[in-house]
Short mmCIF file of C-alpha atoms in Angstrom, two decimals:
data_model
loop_
_atom_site.label_atom_id
_atom_site.label_comp_id
_atom_site.label_asym_id
_atom_site.label_seq_id
_atom_site.Cartn_x
_atom_site.Cartn_y
_atom_site.Cartn_z
CA GLY J 1 -42.57 61.59 -51.58
CA ARG J 2 -43.38 63.99 -54.37
CA ILE J 3 -42.57 67.68 -54.00
CA HIS J 4 -44.99 70.35 -55.15
CA ALA J 5 -43.41 73.16 -57.16
CA LEU J 6 -44.85 76.00 -59.23
CA VAL J 7 -43.11 76.78 -62.52
CA SER J 8 -43.61 80.01 -64.50
CA LYS J 9 -41.88 80.64 -67.83
CA PRO J 10 -41.61 83.37 -70.47
CA SER J 11 -44.16 82.73 -73.21
CA ASP J 12 -42.21 84.19 -76.12
CA ARG J 13 -39.54 81.50 -76.46
CA ASP J 14 -38.54 77.99 -75.52
CA GLY J 15 -36.16 76.89 -72.78
CA PRO J 16 -33.86 76.17 -71.25
CA PHE J 17 -34.14 79.49 -69.42
CA PRO J 18 -32.02 81.28 -66.87
CA THR J 19 -34.03 80.22 -63.85
CA VAL J 20 -34.79 81.76 -60.48
CA PHE J 21 -35.57 79.48 -57.57
CA ASP J 22 -37.56 81.87 -55.39
CA ILE J 23 -37.77 80.23 -51.96
CA HIS J 24 -40.60 81.23 -49.64
CA GLY J 25 -40.10 82.29 -46.06
CA GLY J 26 -41.74 81.04 -42.92
CA PRO J 27 -40.87 78.18 -42.99
CA THR J 28 -44.51 77.61 -42.07
CA ALA J 29 -45.95 79.17 -45.22
CA GLN J 30 -46.54 78.09 -48.81
CA ASP J 31 -46.47 79.34 -52.37
CA THR J 32 -49.84 79.28 -54.11
CA ASP J 33 -50.92 79.26 -57.73
CA SER J 34 -51.67 82.97 -57.87
CA PHE J 35 -50.20 86.19 -59.24
CA VAL J 36 -46.93 87.21 -57.59
CA PRO J 37 -45.46 90.58 -58.65
CA SER J 38 -41.85 89.57 -57.98
CA ALA J 39 -42.19 86.43 -60.09
CA ALA J 40 -43.73 88.50 -62.89
CA ALA J 41 -40.79 90.92 -62.72
CA TRP J 42 -38.26 88.11 -63.13
CA ILE J 43 -40.24 86.63 -66.04
CA ASP J 44 -40.40 90.03 -67.76
CA HIS J 45 -36.59 89.99 -67.73
CA GLY J 46 -36.36 86.60 -69.41
CA PHE J 47 -36.20 84.25 -66.42
CA ALA J 48 -38.22 81.19 -65.56
CA VAL J 49 -39.30 81.13 -61.92
CA VAL J 50 -39.58 78.00 -59.79
CA ARG J 51 -41.20 78.12 -56.35
CA VAL J 52 -40.86 75.02 -54.17
CA ASN J 53 -43.13 74.00 -51.31
CA TYR J 54 -40.37 72.14 -49.50
CA ARG J 55 -40.83 70.07 -46.36
CA GLY J 56 -41.65 72.56 -43.61
CA SER J 57 -44.29 74.26 -45.76
CA THR J 58 -47.91 74.40 -44.64
CA GLY J 59 -50.82 72.92 -46.56
CA TYR J 60 -49.52 69.36 -46.85
CA GLY J 61 -50.27 68.03 -43.38
CA SER J 62 -48.45 68.14 -40.06
CA GLN J 63 -45.97 65.39 -40.94
CA TRP J 64 -44.71 67.39 -43.93
CA ARG J 65 -44.66 70.65 -41.95
CA ASP J 66 -42.76 69.16 -39.00
CA ALA J 67 -40.29 67.10 -41.05
CA ILE J 68 -37.57 69.76 -40.74
CA GLU J 69 -37.29 69.50 -36.97
CA GLY J 70 -33.82 68.48 -35.80
CA ARG J 71 -32.28 68.96 -39.22
CA VAL J 72 -33.22 72.54 -39.95
CA GLY J 73 -32.50 73.96 -43.40
CA LEU J 74 -30.79 70.84 -44.70
CA THR J 75 -34.07 68.96 -45.14
CA GLU J 76 -35.65 71.81 -47.08
CA LEU J 77 -32.58 72.05 -49.32
CA GLU J 78 -32.85 68.36 -50.21
CA ASP J 79 -36.28 69.12 -51.67
CA ILE J 80 -35.14 72.29 -53.41
CA LYS J 81 -32.19 70.46 -54.99
CA ALA J 82 -34.47 67.63 -56.16
CA VAL J 83 -36.64 70.19 -57.97
CA ARG J 84 -33.51 71.96 -59.26
CA ASP J 85 -32.24 68.71 -60.77
CA TRP J 86 -35.65 68.01 -62.31
CA ALA J 87 -35.78 71.50 -63.83
CA VAL J 88 -32.38 71.01 -65.46
CA GLU J 89 -33.06 67.47 -66.68
CA SER J 90 -36.47 68.42 -68.10
CA GLY J 91 -35.02 71.32 -70.11
CA VAL J 92 -36.70 74.11 -68.19
CA ALA J 93 -33.56 75.49 -66.52
CA ASP J 94 -30.17 76.36 -67.93
CA PRO J 95 -27.74 74.71 -65.46
CA SER J 96 -25.21 77.51 -65.99
CA LYS J 97 -27.71 80.22 -65.03
CA LEU J 98 -29.42 79.26 -61.79
CA VAL J 99 -30.35 81.93 -59.25
CA LEU J 100 -31.16 80.91 -55.68
CA THR J 101 -33.10 83.61 -53.87
CA GLY J 102 -35.54 84.20 -51.06
CA GLY J 103 -36.37 86.41 -48.11
CA SER J 104 -36.30 85.72 -44.37
CA TRP J 105 -36.36 81.89 -44.09
CA GLY J 106 -35.95 81.83 -47.86
CA GLY J 107 -32.87 84.03 -47.45
CA PHE J 108 -31.56 81.63 -44.81
CA LEU J 109 -32.05 78.70 -47.19
CA THR J 110 -30.36 80.69 -49.96
CA LEU J 111 -27.18 81.26 -47.95
CA LEU J 112 -27.20 77.73 -46.57
CA GLY J 113 -27.77 76.37 -50.08
CA ILE J 114 -24.83 78.10 -51.71
CA GLY J 115 -22.62 76.86 -48.88
CA THR J 116 -23.75 73.24 -48.79
CA GLN J 117 -24.51 72.91 -52.53
CA PRO J 118 -21.88 75.25 -54.03
CA ASN J 119 -21.80 73.58 -57.44
CA ASP J 120 -25.55 73.75 -57.97
CA TRP J 121 -26.14 77.53 -57.96
CA THR J 122 -24.72 80.33 -60.10
CA VAL J 123 -25.91 83.46 -58.26
CA ALA J 124 -27.46 84.06 -54.83
CA VAL J 125 -29.76 86.87 -53.66
CA ALA J 126 -30.71 86.68 -49.98
CA ALA J 127 -33.06 89.21 -48.39
CA VAL J 128 -33.16 89.67 -44.59
CA PRO J 129 -31.64 86.21 -44.01
CA VAL J 130 -30.47 84.21 -41.05
CA ALA J 131 -26.75 84.08 -41.84
CA ASP J 132 -25.12 83.25 -38.49
CA TYR J 133 -27.66 81.20 -36.55
CA VAL J 134 -26.07 81.44 -33.10
CA ALA J 135 -25.70 85.22 -33.28
CA ALA J 136 -29.22 85.48 -34.69
CA TYR J 137 -30.58 83.50 -31.74
CA GLU J 138 -28.77 85.77 -29.29
CA ASP J 139 -30.25 88.95 -30.80
CA GLU J 140 -33.69 87.92 -32.04
CA MET J 141 -37.07 88.34 -30.37
CA GLU J 142 -37.98 86.04 -27.48
CA GLY J 143 -40.82 84.42 -29.39
CA LEU J 144 -38.46 83.46 -32.20
CA GLN J 145 -36.00 81.99 -29.73
CA ALA J 146 -38.76 79.71 -28.51
CA PHE J 147 -39.58 78.77 -32.10
CA ASP J 148 -35.93 77.97 -32.78
CA ARG J 149 -35.73 75.78 -29.67
CA SER J 150 -38.73 73.83 -30.94
CA LEU J 151 -37.10 73.32 -34.35
CA PHE J 152 -33.62 72.42 -33.11
CA GLY J 153 -34.61 70.59 -29.95
CA GLY J 154 -33.00 73.16 -27.67
CA SER J 155 -30.95 76.33 -27.52
CA PRO J 156 -27.46 76.81 -29.01
CA ASP J 157 -26.02 76.02 -25.58
CA GLU J 158 -27.99 72.76 -25.38
CA VAL J 159 -27.53 71.45 -28.95
CA PRO J 160 -24.60 73.44 -30.39
CA GLU J 161 -23.82 70.87 -33.06
CA ARG J 162 -27.29 71.22 -34.62
CA TYR J 163 -27.00 75.00 -34.86
CA GLU J 164 -23.53 74.73 -36.34
CA GLU J 165 -24.69 72.18 -38.92
CA SER J 166 -27.58 74.41 -39.98
CA SER J 167 -25.83 77.80 -39.93
CA PRO J 168 -24.83 79.37 -43.26
CA ILE J 169 -21.70 80.92 -41.74
CA THR J 170 -20.36 77.40 -41.10
CA TYR J 171 -20.05 76.89 -44.86
CA VAL J 172 -18.99 80.38 -45.94
CA GLU J 173 -15.58 79.15 -47.13
CA GLN J 174 -17.28 76.85 -49.64
CA VAL J 175 -19.41 79.53 -51.32
CA LYS J 176 -18.70 80.00 -55.04
CA ALA J 177 -21.69 82.04 -56.25
CA PRO J 178 -21.65 85.85 -56.19
CA VAL J 179 -23.92 86.96 -53.33
CA LEU J 180 -26.23 89.93 -52.87
CA ILE J 181 -27.64 90.40 -49.37
CA LEU J 182 -30.45 92.85 -48.60
CA ALA J 183 -30.58 93.84 -44.94
CA GLY J 184 -32.79 96.01 -42.76
CA GLU J 185 -30.77 97.97 -40.23
CA ASN J 186 -33.52 97.64 -37.58
CA ASP J 187 -34.66 94.07 -38.21
CA PRO J 188 -35.88 92.32 -35.01
CA ARG J 189 -36.41 88.95 -36.72
CA CYS J 190 -33.11 88.55 -38.60
CA PRO J 191 -30.91 91.06 -36.75
CA ILE J 192 -28.19 93.00 -38.52
CA ARG J 193 -25.22 91.84 -36.40
CA GLN J 194 -25.40 88.26 -37.59
CA ILE J 195 -25.66 89.42 -41.22
CA ASN J 196 -22.61 91.62 -40.72
CA ASN J 197 -20.74 88.61 -39.33
CA TYR J 198 -21.40 86.74 -42.56
CA LEU J 199 -20.50 89.71 -44.75
CA ASP J 200 -17.23 90.11 -42.84
CA ARG J 201 -16.35 86.49 -43.57
CA LEU J 202 -17.07 86.98 -47.28
CA ALA J 203 -14.90 90.08 -47.28
CA GLU J 204 -12.04 88.28 -45.51
CA ARG J 205 -11.79 85.82 -48.37
CA SER J 206 -12.35 88.57 -51.00
CA HIS J 207 -15.44 86.78 -52.25
CA GLN J 208 -17.60 88.60 -54.78
CA HIS J 209 -20.58 90.05 -52.95
CA ASP J 210 -22.70 93.15 -52.51
CA VAL J 211 -25.03 94.42 -49.81
CA TYR J 212 -28.14 96.58 -50.02
CA ARG J 213 -28.90 98.18 -46.67
CA TYR J 214 -32.09 100.07 -45.92
CA ASP J 215 -33.38 101.92 -42.88
CA ALA J 216 -36.29 99.69 -41.88
CA GLY J 217 -37.00 96.33 -40.29
CA HIS J 218 -37.86 92.91 -41.65
CA GLY J 219 -38.70 94.15 -45.13
CA SER J 220 -40.14 97.43 -46.29
CA LEU J 221 -43.78 98.41 -46.82
CA VAL J 222 -42.84 101.46 -48.90
CA VAL J 223 -43.66 100.73 -52.54
CA GLU J 224 -40.83 102.84 -53.97
CA GLU J 225 -38.32 101.10 -51.71
CA ARG J 226 -39.57 97.65 -52.69
CA ILE J 227 -39.22 98.59 -56.37
CA LYS J 228 -35.62 99.68 -55.73
CA GLN J 229 -34.89 96.38 -54.02
CA MET J 230 -36.41 94.37 -56.86
CA GLU J 231 -34.34 96.35 -59.35
CA ALA J 232 -31.19 95.65 -57.33
CA GLU J 233 -31.95 91.93 -57.21
CA ILE J 234 -32.64 91.57 -60.93
CA SER J 235 -29.69 93.76 -61.96
CA PHE J 236 -27.29 91.80 -59.74
CA ALA J 237 -28.46 88.48 -61.17
CA ARG J 238 -28.36 89.63 -64.79
CA LYS J 239 -24.90 91.15 -64.35
CA HIS J 240 -23.37 88.01 -62.88
CA LEU J 241 -25.08 85.75 -65.41
CA GLY J 242 -23.61 87.78 -68.27
CA MET J 243 -27.03 89.01 -69.38
CA ILE J 244 -25.90 92.65 -69.13
CA THR J 245 -22.40 94.06 -69.33
CA ASP J 246 -22.84 97.01 -66.96
#
């Protein structure tokens, strides 16, 4: 069926634009047609922003919300890629300057996307992501373990092939895009060990990446810290897209 996406563009020029696909977390959440400070920040720096309410999002009925079960992450990325291809074909997005980004579940989809769709994305920015799903399951809160079992149809011991298929670390050797990962040192939802596992694998292959660590949990509520993180995200993207030289 049709996929609902929200597109925001700079008003002072025509496309195609360097484009940010800002993927919401959850997955049981949705992007709405309302003001979003992070989207406004990207637009102020010359980017178009596309937000996709992929299968798994709320607001479109239970069948749409539950469609990711058993094929976690990969189903959502089919929808995100369909919108990505539309954005390129319609002249909104510059295919050589595509940023895939998101936080939490959106960070998970970002890392999984650059591994399973390496030729479709130019830069990746993943905040507090699931990067190694088995290690994340081992360390995460009990309630999230139950949620994962409902999505995958069991635990990693019961359905190991499903966790392997949906884990970003499985595809780390295929990643081409430069990667920035933002990580909370005390995150109970997307624990730090599994992020470090992924970073170690990037380092082993000398892949271009950076990490922004902060002393908090699953995101920060401190305004100054959030501004610093937004600056790091935009600067990383602009640098690796050749929009700044420093």
